[in-house]
Amino acid sequence: LRSAVLATVAVSASAFTTPALFTRTSTRAAVSRGPSMQLYQEGVLQGLGVDAIPGTDRPKNLDGTLVGDIGFDPLGFSNWLDLRWAREAEIKHGRVAMLAATGMIVQDVYKFPGVQQTFGDASMMKLHNVAVGQGAMQQLFLWITVLETLTGIPAIIQTLKGSERQPGDFGFDPLGCGSNPEQLARRQLVELKNGRLAMIAVGGMVHHYLLVGRGPIEFIKNIPNFKNPLPPF
């Protein structure tokens, strides 16, 4: 079970996009530059051949070229929101969530050198509160703000002005993962799906901790103790 939990988490990083660029502009032109192969069911069904809600019309702005597009938009966000901005935000939040989910799991099984001396045995939300009290989170917020101001905001502005830049692409590929276009299309889809899963997982782990007071692995190890699964408060 632990292996299954760990296998659902991937690693990437970035910050958040600015809501000042929220308005919708030339959505169709943006999505038309995306990969044509969505690799849904390993390429058996692709693009417009996939309908998330059978029996309903596919939203007009979801034309099947955006990575991960299966026509699912029951609330109609694609009708008024610029999909390039939405995809940029989704990828960034997904990358942050993958890092966060990894951290929540790792802190239950390993203590990095110096962490215990600095923060004690605090974890999850308690660790966050201790870090805020010591000023560590303020430093993190400051440097993320600087990074986003210097890179994130100019990048999304460039995308919204109609450049060839794809959402989430910052030209950072030291391992050459994007050298093969076919493999890149699959990796983009894998990143998107893992990011979506991680966003749900982080929300679940945080609320779970607030309810039971245990991290994810710590709780799993105590599942057999059904009479007293909660730690003493």
PDB file of C-alpha atoms in Angstrom:
ATOM      1  CA  LEU A   1       0.000   0.000   0.000  1.00  0.00           C
ATOM      2  CA  ARG A   2       2.834   2.366   0.794  1.00  0.00           C
ATOM      3  CA  SER A   3       4.380   1.653  -2.613  1.00  0.00           C
ATOM      4  CA  ALA A   4       1.082   2.474  -4.267  1.00  0.00           C
ATOM      5  CA  VAL A   5       0.905   5.776  -2.414  1.00  0.00           C
ATOM      6  CA  LEU A   6       4.472   6.701  -3.297  1.00  0.00           C
ATOM      7  CA  ALA A   7       4.018   5.681  -6.927  1.00  0.00           C
ATOM      8  CA  THR A   8       1.253   8.241  -7.429  1.00  0.00           C
ATOM      9  CA  VAL A   9       3.538  11.165  -6.737  1.00  0.00           C
ATOM     10  CA  ALA A  10       5.886  12.853  -9.230  1.00  0.00           C
ATOM     11  CA  VAL A  11       8.266  15.731  -8.784  1.00  0.00           C
ATOM     12  CA  SER A  12       8.364  19.188 -10.425  1.00  0.00           C
ATOM     13  CA  ALA A  13       8.331  22.768  -9.186  1.00  0.00           C
ATOM     14  CA  SER A  14       7.158  26.338  -9.771  1.00  0.00           C
ATOM     15  CA  ALA A  15       4.897  28.973  -8.286  1.00  0.00           C
ATOM     16  CA  PHE A  16       1.535  30.487  -9.150  1.00  0.00           C
ATOM     17  CA  THR A  17       0.319  32.685 -11.996  1.00  0.00           C
ATOM     18  CA  THR A  18      -1.067  36.190 -11.553  1.00  0.00           C
ATOM     19  CA  PRO A  19      -4.850  36.715 -11.734  1.00  0.00           C
ATOM     20  CA  ALA A  20      -4.286  40.013 -13.552  1.00  0.00           C
ATOM     21  CA  LEU A  21      -3.973  37.977 -16.780  1.00  0.00           C
ATOM     22  CA  PHE A  22      -7.269  36.219 -16.227  1.00  0.00           C
ATOM     23  CA  THR A  23      -9.270  37.515 -19.189  1.00  0.00           C
ATOM     24  CA  ARG A  24      -9.928  35.365 -22.227  1.00  0.00           C
ATOM     25  CA  THR A  25      -8.245  36.087 -25.580  1.00  0.00           C
ATOM     26  CA  SER A  26      -8.062  34.067 -28.830  1.00  0.00           C
ATOM     27  CA  THR A  27      -8.436  30.693 -27.163  1.00  0.00           C
ATOM     28  CA  ARG A  28      -8.785  28.666 -30.339  1.00  0.00           C
ATOM     29  CA  ALA A  29      -5.495  29.990 -31.724  1.00  0.00           C
ATOM     30  CA  ALA A  30      -3.742  28.984 -28.532  1.00  0.00           C
ATOM     31  CA  VAL A  31      -4.945  25.402 -28.336  1.00  0.00           C
ATOM     32  CA  SER A  32      -4.307  24.771 -32.022  1.00  0.00           C
ATOM     33  CA  ARG A  33      -0.567  24.844 -31.373  1.00  0.00           C
ATOM     34  CA  GLY A  34      -0.699  22.017 -28.824  1.00  0.00           C
ATOM     35  CA  PRO A  35       0.292  18.395 -29.525  1.00  0.00           C
ATOM     36  CA  SER A  36      -2.191  16.591 -31.767  1.00  0.00           C
ATOM     37  CA  MET A  37      -1.815  13.238 -29.972  1.00  0.00           C
ATOM     38  CA  GLN A  38      -3.400  12.986 -26.536  1.00  0.00           C
ATOM     39  CA  LEU A  39      -2.357   9.350 -25.953  1.00  0.00           C
ATOM     40  CA  TYR A  40      -5.628   8.564 -24.207  1.00  0.00           C
ATOM     41  CA  GLN A  41      -5.637   4.779 -23.725  1.00  0.00           C
ATOM     42  CA  GLU A  42      -2.182   4.705 -25.348  1.00  0.00           C
ATOM     43  CA  GLY A  43      -3.417   6.445 -28.479  1.00  0.00           C
ATOM     44  CA  VAL A  44      -6.438   4.211 -29.175  1.00  0.00           C
ATOM     45  CA  LEU A  45      -8.676   7.217 -28.697  1.00  0.00           C
ATOM     46  CA  GLN A  46      -7.362  10.713 -29.282  1.00  0.00           C
ATOM     47  CA  GLY A  47      -8.488  14.302 -29.248  1.00  0.00           C
ATOM     48  CA  LEU A  48     -12.009  14.798 -30.521  1.00  0.00           C
ATOM     49  CA  GLY A  49     -12.615  11.039 -30.349  1.00  0.00           C
ATOM     50  CA  VAL A  50     -12.807  11.239 -26.551  1.00  0.00           C
ATOM     51  CA  ASP A  51     -15.920  12.525 -24.782  1.00  0.00           C
ATOM     52  CA  ALA A  52     -15.812  12.641 -20.997  1.00  0.00           C
ATOM     53  CA  ILE A  53     -19.597  12.970 -20.746  1.00  0.00           C
ATOM     54  CA  PRO A  54     -21.281  10.629 -23.289  1.00  0.00           C
ATOM     55  CA  GLY A  55     -24.435  11.975 -24.871  1.00  0.00           C
ATOM     56  CA  THR A  56     -23.504  15.628 -24.480  1.00  0.00           C
ATOM     57  CA  ASP A  57     -22.003  18.084 -26.949  1.00  0.00           C
ATOM     58  CA  ARG A  58     -18.298  18.778 -26.593  1.00  0.00           C
ATOM     59  CA  PRO A  59     -17.589  22.409 -25.513  1.00  0.00           C
ATOM     60  CA  LYS A  60     -16.787  24.418 -28.630  1.00  0.00           C
ATOM     61  CA  ASN A  61     -13.433  25.718 -27.348  1.00  0.00           C
ATOM     62  CA  LEU A  62     -12.189  22.255 -26.385  1.00  0.00           C
ATOM     63  CA  ASP A  63     -11.199  21.173 -29.887  1.00  0.00           C
ATOM     64  CA  GLY A  64      -9.084  18.156 -28.871  1.00  0.00           C
ATOM     65  CA  THR A  65      -5.648  19.667 -29.451  1.00  0.00           C
ATOM     66  CA  LEU A  66      -4.908  20.746 -25.882  1.00  0.00           C
ATOM     67  CA  VAL A  67      -2.952  18.149 -23.902  1.00  0.00           C
ATOM     68  CA  GLY A  68      -5.321  16.144 -21.698  1.00  0.00           C
ATOM     69  CA  ASP A  69      -8.444  17.504 -23.415  1.00  0.00           C
ATOM     70  CA  ILE A  70     -11.252  14.951 -23.161  1.00  0.00           C
ATOM     71  CA  GLY A  71     -14.074  17.474 -23.484  1.00  0.00           C
ATOM     72  CA  PHE A  72     -14.835  17.735 -19.776  1.00  0.00           C
ATOM     73  CA  ASP A  73     -16.120  21.195 -18.882  1.00  0.00           C
ATOM     74  CA  PRO A  74     -19.599  20.845 -17.317  1.00  0.00           C
ATOM     75  CA  LEU A  75     -19.466  24.370 -15.810  1.00  0.00           C
ATOM     76  CA  GLY A  76     -18.471  26.029 -19.093  1.00  0.00           C
ATOM     77  CA  PHE A  77     -15.223  27.651 -17.952  1.00  0.00           C
ATOM     78  CA  SER A  78     -13.785  27.314 -21.463  1.00  0.00           C
ATOM     79  CA  ASN A  79     -16.463  29.667 -22.777  1.00  0.00           C
ATOM     80  CA  TRP A  80     -15.133  32.709 -20.906  1.00  0.00           C
ATOM     81  CA  LEU A  81     -11.670  31.803 -19.600  1.00  0.00           C
ATOM     82  CA  ASP A  82      -8.523  31.962 -21.720  1.00  0.00           C
ATOM     83  CA  LEU A  83      -7.416  28.331 -21.865  1.00  0.00           C
ATOM     84  CA  ARG A  84      -3.760  29.330 -22.139  1.00  0.00           C
ATOM     85  CA  TRP A  85      -3.959  31.128 -18.789  1.00  0.00           C
ATOM     86  CA  ALA A  86      -5.959  28.264 -17.280  1.00  0.00           C
ATOM     87  CA  ARG A  87      -3.477  25.640 -18.473  1.00  0.00           C
ATOM     88  CA  GLU A  88      -0.505  27.677 -17.212  1.00  0.00           C
ATOM     89  CA  ALA A  89      -2.142  27.907 -13.777  1.00  0.00           C
ATOM     90  CA  GLU A  90      -3.098  24.221 -13.788  1.00  0.00           C
ATOM     91  CA  ILE A  91       0.426  23.069 -14.641  1.00  0.00           C
ATOM     92  CA  LYS A  92       2.024  25.320 -12.014  1.00  0.00           C
ATOM     93  CA  HIS A  93      -0.389  24.305  -9.286  1.00  0.00           C
ATOM     94  CA  GLY A  94       0.088  20.670 -10.272  1.00  0.00           C
ATOM     95  CA  ARG A  95       3.872  20.954 -10.031  1.00  0.00           C
ATOM     96  CA  VAL A  96       3.660  22.608  -6.620  1.00  0.00           C
ATOM     97  CA  ALA A  97       1.179  19.960  -5.476  1.00  0.00           C
ATOM     98  CA  MET A  98       3.476  17.136  -6.616  1.00  0.00           C
ATOM     99  CA  LEU A  99       6.288  18.621  -4.549  1.00  0.00           C
ATOM    100  CA  ALA A 100       3.956  19.125  -1.599  1.00  0.00           C
ATOM    101  CA  ALA A 101       2.573  15.580  -1.746  1.00  0.00           C
ATOM    102  CA  THR A 102       6.105  14.186  -1.916  1.00  0.00           C
ATOM    103  CA  GLY A 103       7.132  16.271   1.096  1.00  0.00           C
ATOM    104  CA  MET A 104       4.128  15.191   3.143  1.00  0.00           C
ATOM    105  CA  ILE A 105       4.972  11.544   2.540  1.00  0.00           C
ATOM    106  CA  VAL A 106       8.746  11.829   2.976  1.00  0.00           C
ATOM    107  CA  GLN A 107       8.555  13.669   6.320  1.00  0.00           C
ATOM    108  CA  ASP A 108       6.781  10.628   7.787  1.00  0.00           C
ATOM    109  CA  VAL A 109       9.620   8.255   6.881  1.00  0.00           C
ATOM    110  CA  TYR A 110      12.812  10.344   6.937  1.00  0.00           C
ATOM    111  CA  LYS A 111      14.253  13.360   8.745  1.00  0.00           C
ATOM    112  CA  PHE A 112      16.753  15.436   6.794  1.00  0.00           C
ATOM    113  CA  PRO A 113      19.887  16.530   8.664  1.00  0.00           C
ATOM    114  CA  GLY A 114      19.304  19.669  10.697  1.00  0.00           C
ATOM    115  CA  VAL A 115      15.513  19.638  10.367  1.00  0.00           C
ATOM    116  CA  GLN A 116      14.860  18.159  13.794  1.00  0.00           C
ATOM    117  CA  GLN A 117      17.250  20.576  15.482  1.00  0.00           C
ATOM    118  CA  THR A 118      15.486  23.493  13.802  1.00  0.00           C
ATOM    119  CA  PHE A 119      11.827  22.461  13.807  1.00  0.00           C
ATOM    120  CA  GLY A 120      11.716  19.587  16.299  1.00  0.00           C
ATOM    121  CA  ASP A 121       9.259  16.757  15.606  1.00  0.00           C
ATOM    122  CA  ALA A 122       6.661  19.030  14.006  1.00  0.00           C
ATOM    123  CA  SER A 123       5.137  17.834  10.740  1.00  0.00           C
ATOM    124  CA  MET A 124       2.380  18.778   8.317  1.00  0.00           C
ATOM    125  CA  MET A 125       0.421  21.803   9.590  1.00  0.00           C
ATOM    126  CA  LYS A 126       2.374  22.025  12.838  1.00  0.00           C
ATOM    127  CA  LEU A 127       5.594  22.243  10.816  1.00  0.00           C
ATOM    128  CA  HIS A 128       4.059  25.015   8.724  1.00  0.00           C
ATOM    129  CA  ASN A 129       3.125  26.977  11.843  1.00  0.00           C
ATOM    130  CA  VAL A 130       6.595  26.545  13.355  1.00  0.00           C
ATOM    131  CA  ALA A 131       8.215  27.659  10.076  1.00  0.00           C
ATOM    132  CA  VAL A 132       5.978  30.738   9.968  1.00  0.00           C
ATOM    133  CA  GLY A 133       6.910  31.580  13.543  1.00  0.00           C
ATOM    134  CA  GLN A 134      10.628  31.315  12.763  1.00  0.00           C
ATOM    135  CA  GLY A 135      10.377  33.313   9.536  1.00  0.00           C
ATOM    136  CA  ALA A 136      11.281  30.459   7.174  1.00  0.00           C
ATOM    137  CA  MET A 137       7.983  30.599   5.283  1.00  0.00           C
ATOM    138  CA  GLN A 138       8.296  34.356   4.825  1.00  0.00           C
ATOM    139  CA  GLN A 139      11.670  33.838   3.151  1.00  0.00           C
ATOM    140  CA  LEU A 140      10.176  31.167   0.910  1.00  0.00           C
ATOM    141  CA  PHE A 141       7.319  33.477  -0.045  1.00  0.00           C
ATOM    142  CA  LEU A 142       9.744  36.313  -0.787  1.00  0.00           C
ATOM    143  CA  TRP A 143      11.966  34.287  -3.120  1.00  0.00           C
ATOM    144  CA  ILE A 144       9.018  32.666  -4.897  1.00  0.00           C
ATOM    145  CA  THR A 145       7.579  36.151  -5.471  1.00  0.00           C
ATOM    146  CA  VAL A 146      10.897  37.331  -6.940  1.00  0.00           C
ATOM    147  CA  LEU A 147      11.139  34.218  -9.162  1.00  0.00           C
ATOM    148  CA  GLU A 148       7.555  34.569 -10.367  1.00  0.00           C
ATOM    149  CA  THR A 149       7.986  38.283 -11.068  1.00  0.00           C
ATOM    150  CA  LEU A 150      11.144  37.720 -13.110  1.00  0.00           C
ATOM    151  CA  THR A 151      10.053  34.591 -15.004  1.00  0.00           C
ATOM    152  CA  GLY A 152       6.419  33.610 -14.521  1.00  0.00           C
ATOM    153  CA  ILE A 153       4.683  36.886 -15.312  1.00  0.00           C
ATOM    154  CA  PRO A 154       6.767  37.691 -18.430  1.00  0.00           C
ATOM    155  CA  ALA A 155       6.260  34.111 -19.660  1.00  0.00           C
ATOM    156  CA  ILE A 156       2.464  34.163 -19.424  1.00  0.00           C
ATOM    157  CA  ILE A 157       2.340  37.632 -20.992  1.00  0.00           C
ATOM    158  CA  GLN A 158       4.407  36.300 -23.873  1.00  0.00           C
ATOM    159  CA  THR A 159       2.023  33.355 -24.269  1.00  0.00           C
ATOM    160  CA  LEU A 160      -1.103  35.505 -24.189  1.00  0.00           C
ATOM    161  CA  LYS A 161       0.365  37.795 -26.857  1.00  0.00           C
ATOM    162  CA  GLY A 162       0.396  34.870 -29.283  1.00  0.00           C
ATOM    163  CA  SER A 163       3.940  33.558 -29.165  1.00  0.00           C
ATOM    164  CA  GLU A 164       4.831  29.916 -29.853  1.00  0.00           C
ATOM    165  CA  ARG A 165       5.549  29.320 -26.146  1.00  0.00           C
ATOM    166  CA  GLN A 166       3.450  26.522 -24.659  1.00  0.00           C
ATOM    167  CA  PRO A 167       1.919  26.910 -21.170  1.00  0.00           C
ATOM    168  CA  GLY A 168       4.325  25.671 -18.512  1.00  0.00           C
ATOM    169  CA  ASP A 169       7.355  25.760 -20.811  1.00  0.00           C
ATOM    170  CA  PHE A 170      10.251  27.678 -19.258  1.00  0.00           C
ATOM    171  CA  GLY A 171      12.972  26.163 -21.425  1.00  0.00           C
ATOM    172  CA  PHE A 172      14.278  24.161 -18.468  1.00  0.00           C
ATOM    173  CA  ASP A 173      15.146  20.663 -19.662  1.00  0.00           C
ATOM    174  CA  PRO A 174      18.631  19.650 -18.415  1.00  0.00           C
ATOM    175  CA  LEU A 175      17.898  15.933 -18.983  1.00  0.00           C
ATOM    176  CA  GLY A 176      16.665  16.392 -22.556  1.00  0.00           C
ATOM    177  CA  CYS A 177      13.243  14.913 -21.843  1.00  0.00           C
ATOM    178  CA  GLY A 178      11.694  16.966 -24.643  1.00  0.00           C
ATOM    179  CA  SER A 179      14.129  16.003 -27.394  1.00  0.00           C
ATOM    180  CA  ASN A 180      11.721  13.414 -28.841  1.00  0.00           C
ATOM    181  CA  PRO A 181       8.383  15.056 -29.815  1.00  0.00           C
ATOM    182  CA  GLU A 182       6.381  11.831 -29.446  1.00  0.00           C
ATOM    183  CA  GLN A 183       7.812  11.102 -26.005  1.00  0.00           C
ATOM    184  CA  LEU A 184       7.321  14.746 -25.049  1.00  0.00           C
ATOM    185  CA  ALA A 185       3.584  14.544 -25.850  1.00  0.00           C
ATOM    186  CA  ARG A 186       3.206  11.564 -23.544  1.00  0.00           C
ATOM    187  CA  ARG A 187       5.302  13.157 -20.791  1.00  0.00           C
ATOM    188  CA  GLN A 188       3.209  16.325 -20.956  1.00  0.00           C
ATOM    189  CA  LEU A 189       0.086  14.229 -20.473  1.00  0.00           C
ATOM    190  CA  VAL A 190       1.669  12.247 -17.636  1.00  0.00           C
ATOM    191  CA  GLU A 191       2.727  15.464 -15.885  1.00  0.00           C
ATOM    192  CA  LEU A 192      -0.752  16.923 -16.248  1.00  0.00           C
ATOM    193  CA  LYS A 193      -2.496  13.828 -14.863  1.00  0.00           C
ATOM    194  CA  ASN A 194      -0.035  13.403 -12.000  1.00  0.00           C
ATOM    195  CA  GLY A 195      -0.419  17.094 -11.181  1.00  0.00           C
ATOM    196  CA  ARG A 196      -4.205  16.804 -11.067  1.00  0.00           C
ATOM    197  CA  LEU A 197      -3.956  13.735  -8.845  1.00  0.00           C
ATOM    198  CA  ALA A 198      -1.454  15.496  -6.580  1.00  0.00           C
ATOM    199  CA  MET A 199      -3.738  18.520  -6.121  1.00  0.00           C
ATOM    200  CA  ILE A 200      -6.510  16.211  -4.926  1.00  0.00           C
ATOM    201  CA  ALA A 201      -4.058  14.227  -2.781  1.00  0.00           C
ATOM    202  CA  VAL A 202      -2.645  17.315  -1.054  1.00  0.00           C
ATOM    203  CA  GLY A 203      -6.125  18.546  -0.182  1.00  0.00           C
ATOM    204  CA  GLY A 204      -6.992  15.108   1.159  1.00  0.00           C
ATOM    205  CA  MET A 205      -3.813  14.751   3.229  1.00  0.00           C
ATOM    206  CA  VAL A 206      -4.145  18.227   4.757  1.00  0.00           C
ATOM    207  CA  HIS A 207      -7.774  17.720   5.771  1.00  0.00           C
ATOM    208  CA  HIS A 208      -6.981  14.206   6.929  1.00  0.00           C
ATOM    209  CA  TYR A 209      -4.243  15.575   9.193  1.00  0.00           C
ATOM    210  CA  LEU A 210      -6.590  18.195  10.605  1.00  0.00           C
ATOM    211  CA  LEU A 211      -9.072  15.431  11.458  1.00  0.00           C
ATOM    212  CA  VAL A 212      -6.823  12.687  12.839  1.00  0.00           C
ATOM    213  CA  GLY A 213      -3.542  14.449  13.629  1.00  0.00           C
ATOM    214  CA  ARG A 214      -1.359  12.053  11.627  1.00  0.00           C
ATOM    215  CA  GLY A 215       0.638  12.282   8.416  1.00  0.00           C
ATOM    216  CA  PRO A 216      -0.261   9.901   5.546  1.00  0.00           C
ATOM    217  CA  ILE A 217       2.297   7.151   6.225  1.00  0.00           C
ATOM    218  CA  GLU A 218       1.937   7.473   9.997  1.00  0.00           C
ATOM    219  CA  PHE A 219      -1.805   6.930   9.674  1.00  0.00           C
ATOM    220  CA  ILE A 220      -1.391   3.949   7.336  1.00  0.00           C
ATOM    221  CA  LYS A 221       0.911   2.258   9.846  1.00  0.00           C
ATOM    222  CA  ASN A 222      -1.753   2.667  12.539  1.00  0.00           C
ATOM    223  CA  ILE A 223      -4.721   1.459  10.496  1.00  0.00           C
ATOM    224  CA  PRO A 224      -4.799  -2.010  12.230  1.00  0.00           C
ATOM    225  CA  ASN A 225      -5.439  -0.232  15.520  1.00  0.00           C
ATOM    226  CA  PHE A 226      -9.099   0.414  14.763  1.00  0.00           C
ATOM    227  CA  LYS A 227     -10.024   0.934  18.423  1.00  0.00           C
ATOM    228  CA  ASN A 228      -7.634   3.837  18.775  1.00  0.00           C
ATOM    229  CA  PRO A 229      -6.482   5.109  15.342  1.00  0.00           C
ATOM    230  CA  LEU A 230      -6.042   8.651  16.598  1.00  0.00           C
ATOM    231  CA  PRO A 231      -2.968   9.831  18.488  1.00  0.00           C
ATOM    232  CA  PRO A 232      -3.409  11.216  22.010  1.00  0.00           C
ATOM    233  CA  PHE A 233      -4.146  14.952  22.014  1.00  0.00           C
TER     234      PHE A 233
END
